[in-house]
PDB file of C-alpha atoms in Angstrom:
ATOM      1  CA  UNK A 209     -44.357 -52.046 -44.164  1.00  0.00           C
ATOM      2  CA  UNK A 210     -44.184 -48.553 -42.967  1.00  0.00           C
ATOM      3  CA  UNK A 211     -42.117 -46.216 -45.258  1.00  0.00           C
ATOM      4  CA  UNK A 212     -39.370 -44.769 -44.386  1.00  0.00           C
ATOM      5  CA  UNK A 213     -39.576 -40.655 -43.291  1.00  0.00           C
ATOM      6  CA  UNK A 214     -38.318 -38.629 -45.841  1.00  0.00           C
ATOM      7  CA  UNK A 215     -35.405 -36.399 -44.653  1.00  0.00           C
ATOM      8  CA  UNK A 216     -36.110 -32.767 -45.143  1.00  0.00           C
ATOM      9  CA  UNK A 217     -33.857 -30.502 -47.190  1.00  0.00           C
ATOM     10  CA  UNK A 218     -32.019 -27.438 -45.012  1.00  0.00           C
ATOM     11  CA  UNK A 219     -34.226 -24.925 -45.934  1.00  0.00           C
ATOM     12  CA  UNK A 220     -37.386 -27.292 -45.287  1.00  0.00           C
ATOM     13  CA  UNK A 221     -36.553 -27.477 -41.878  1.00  0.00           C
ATOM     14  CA  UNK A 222     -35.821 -23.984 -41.629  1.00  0.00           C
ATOM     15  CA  UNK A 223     -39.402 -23.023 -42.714  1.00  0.00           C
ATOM     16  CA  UNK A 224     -40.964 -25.880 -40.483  1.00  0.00           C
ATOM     17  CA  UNK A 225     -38.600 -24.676 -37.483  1.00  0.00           C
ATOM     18  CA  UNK A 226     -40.164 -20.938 -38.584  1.00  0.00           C
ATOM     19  CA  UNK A 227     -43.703 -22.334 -38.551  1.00  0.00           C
ATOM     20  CA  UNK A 228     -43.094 -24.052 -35.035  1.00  0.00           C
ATOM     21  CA  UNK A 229     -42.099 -20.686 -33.942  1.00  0.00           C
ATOM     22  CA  UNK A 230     -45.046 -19.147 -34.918  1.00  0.00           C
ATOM     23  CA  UNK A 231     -47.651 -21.347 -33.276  1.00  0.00           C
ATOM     24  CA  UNK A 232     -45.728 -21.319 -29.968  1.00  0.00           C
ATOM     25  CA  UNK A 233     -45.682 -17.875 -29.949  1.00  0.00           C
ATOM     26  CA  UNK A 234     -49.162 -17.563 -30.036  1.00  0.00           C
ATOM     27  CA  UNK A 235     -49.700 -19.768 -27.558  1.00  0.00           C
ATOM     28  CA  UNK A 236     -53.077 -21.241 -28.404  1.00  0.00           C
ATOM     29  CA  UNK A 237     -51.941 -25.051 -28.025  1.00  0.00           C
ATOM     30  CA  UNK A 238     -52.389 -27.209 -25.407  1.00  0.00           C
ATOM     31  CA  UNK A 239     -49.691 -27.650 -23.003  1.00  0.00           C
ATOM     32  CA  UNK A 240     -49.203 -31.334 -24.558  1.00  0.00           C
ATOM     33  CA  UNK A 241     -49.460 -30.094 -28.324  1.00  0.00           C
ATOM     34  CA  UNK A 242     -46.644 -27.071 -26.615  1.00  0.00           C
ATOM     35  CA  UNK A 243     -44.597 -29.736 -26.034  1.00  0.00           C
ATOM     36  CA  UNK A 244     -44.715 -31.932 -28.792  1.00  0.00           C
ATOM     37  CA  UNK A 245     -43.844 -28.542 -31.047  1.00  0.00           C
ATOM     38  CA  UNK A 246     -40.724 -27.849 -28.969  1.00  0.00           C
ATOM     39  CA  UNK A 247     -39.534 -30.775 -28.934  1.00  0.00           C
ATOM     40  CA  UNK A 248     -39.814 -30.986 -32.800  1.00  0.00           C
ATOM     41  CA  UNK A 249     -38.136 -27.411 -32.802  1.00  0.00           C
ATOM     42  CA  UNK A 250     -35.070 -28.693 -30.681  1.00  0.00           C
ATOM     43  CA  UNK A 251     -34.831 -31.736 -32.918  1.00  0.00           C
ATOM     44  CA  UNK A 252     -35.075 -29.706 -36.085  1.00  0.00           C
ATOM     45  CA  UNK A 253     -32.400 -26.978 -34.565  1.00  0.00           C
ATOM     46  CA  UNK A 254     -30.143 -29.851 -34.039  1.00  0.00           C
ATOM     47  CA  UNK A 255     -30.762 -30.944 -37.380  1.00  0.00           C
ATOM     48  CA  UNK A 256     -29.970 -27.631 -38.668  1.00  0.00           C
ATOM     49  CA  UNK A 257     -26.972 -27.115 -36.758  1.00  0.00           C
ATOM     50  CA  UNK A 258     -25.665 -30.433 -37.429  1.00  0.00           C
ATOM     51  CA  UNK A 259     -26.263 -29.640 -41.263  1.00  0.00           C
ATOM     52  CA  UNK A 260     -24.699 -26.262 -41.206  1.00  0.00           C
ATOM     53  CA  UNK A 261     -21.404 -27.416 -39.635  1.00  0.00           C
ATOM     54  CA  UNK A 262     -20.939 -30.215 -42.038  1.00  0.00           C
ATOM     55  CA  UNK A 263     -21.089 -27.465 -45.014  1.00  0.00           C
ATOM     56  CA  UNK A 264     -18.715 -25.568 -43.216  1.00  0.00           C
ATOM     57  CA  UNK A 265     -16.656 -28.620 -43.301  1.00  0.00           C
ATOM     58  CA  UNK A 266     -16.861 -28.807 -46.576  1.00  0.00           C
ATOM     59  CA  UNK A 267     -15.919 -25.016 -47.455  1.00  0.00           C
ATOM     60  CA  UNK A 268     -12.911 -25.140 -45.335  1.00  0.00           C
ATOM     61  CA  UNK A 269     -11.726 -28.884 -47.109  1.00  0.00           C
ATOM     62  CA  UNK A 270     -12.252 -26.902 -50.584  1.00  0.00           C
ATOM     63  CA  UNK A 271     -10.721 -24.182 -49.336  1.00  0.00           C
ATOM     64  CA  UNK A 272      -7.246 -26.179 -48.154  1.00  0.00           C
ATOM     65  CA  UNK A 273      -7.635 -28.766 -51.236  1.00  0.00           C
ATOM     66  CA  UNK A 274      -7.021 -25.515 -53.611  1.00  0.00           C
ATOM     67  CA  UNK A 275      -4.636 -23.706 -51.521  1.00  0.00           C
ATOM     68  CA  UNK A 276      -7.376 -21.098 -49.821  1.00  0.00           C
ATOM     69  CA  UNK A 277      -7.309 -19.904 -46.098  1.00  0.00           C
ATOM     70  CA  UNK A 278      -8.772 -22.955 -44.345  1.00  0.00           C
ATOM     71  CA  UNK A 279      -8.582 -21.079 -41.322  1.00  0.00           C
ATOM     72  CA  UNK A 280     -10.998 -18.260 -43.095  1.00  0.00           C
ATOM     73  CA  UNK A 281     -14.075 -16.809 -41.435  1.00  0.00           C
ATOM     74  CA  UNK A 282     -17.103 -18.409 -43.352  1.00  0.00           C
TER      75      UNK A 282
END
């Protein structure tokens, strides 16, 4: 049985979505390797984003559980 993928840590993805960045820019890929990187980077921006608003979540319910600004620029 195949194992499972591990799911990266925040800042894992962040240096992977870096490293994407940097071969693309260069631009020595094939067009179907090209591809296959950006669509990585969109998942792993998605990811990312996805990650990032759920810790914002989190601020803001810690924030209004202990009588902070909820409404508070984070």
């Amino acid at each position: 049985m195949a194992q499972a993928k591990k799911e990266m840590t925040f800042e894992q993805s962040m240096a992977r979505l870096e490293e994407i960045v940097r071969q693309l820019e260069a631009n020595e890929k094939p067009l179907d390797e090209t591809i296959g990187l950006f669509e990585e980077g969109l998942k792993l921006v998605h990811d990312c984003d996805q990650t990032l608003r759920n810790f914002e979540k989190q601020v803001s319910d810690l924030l209004a559980k202990n009588g902070g600004d909820s409404n508070a620029e984070i």
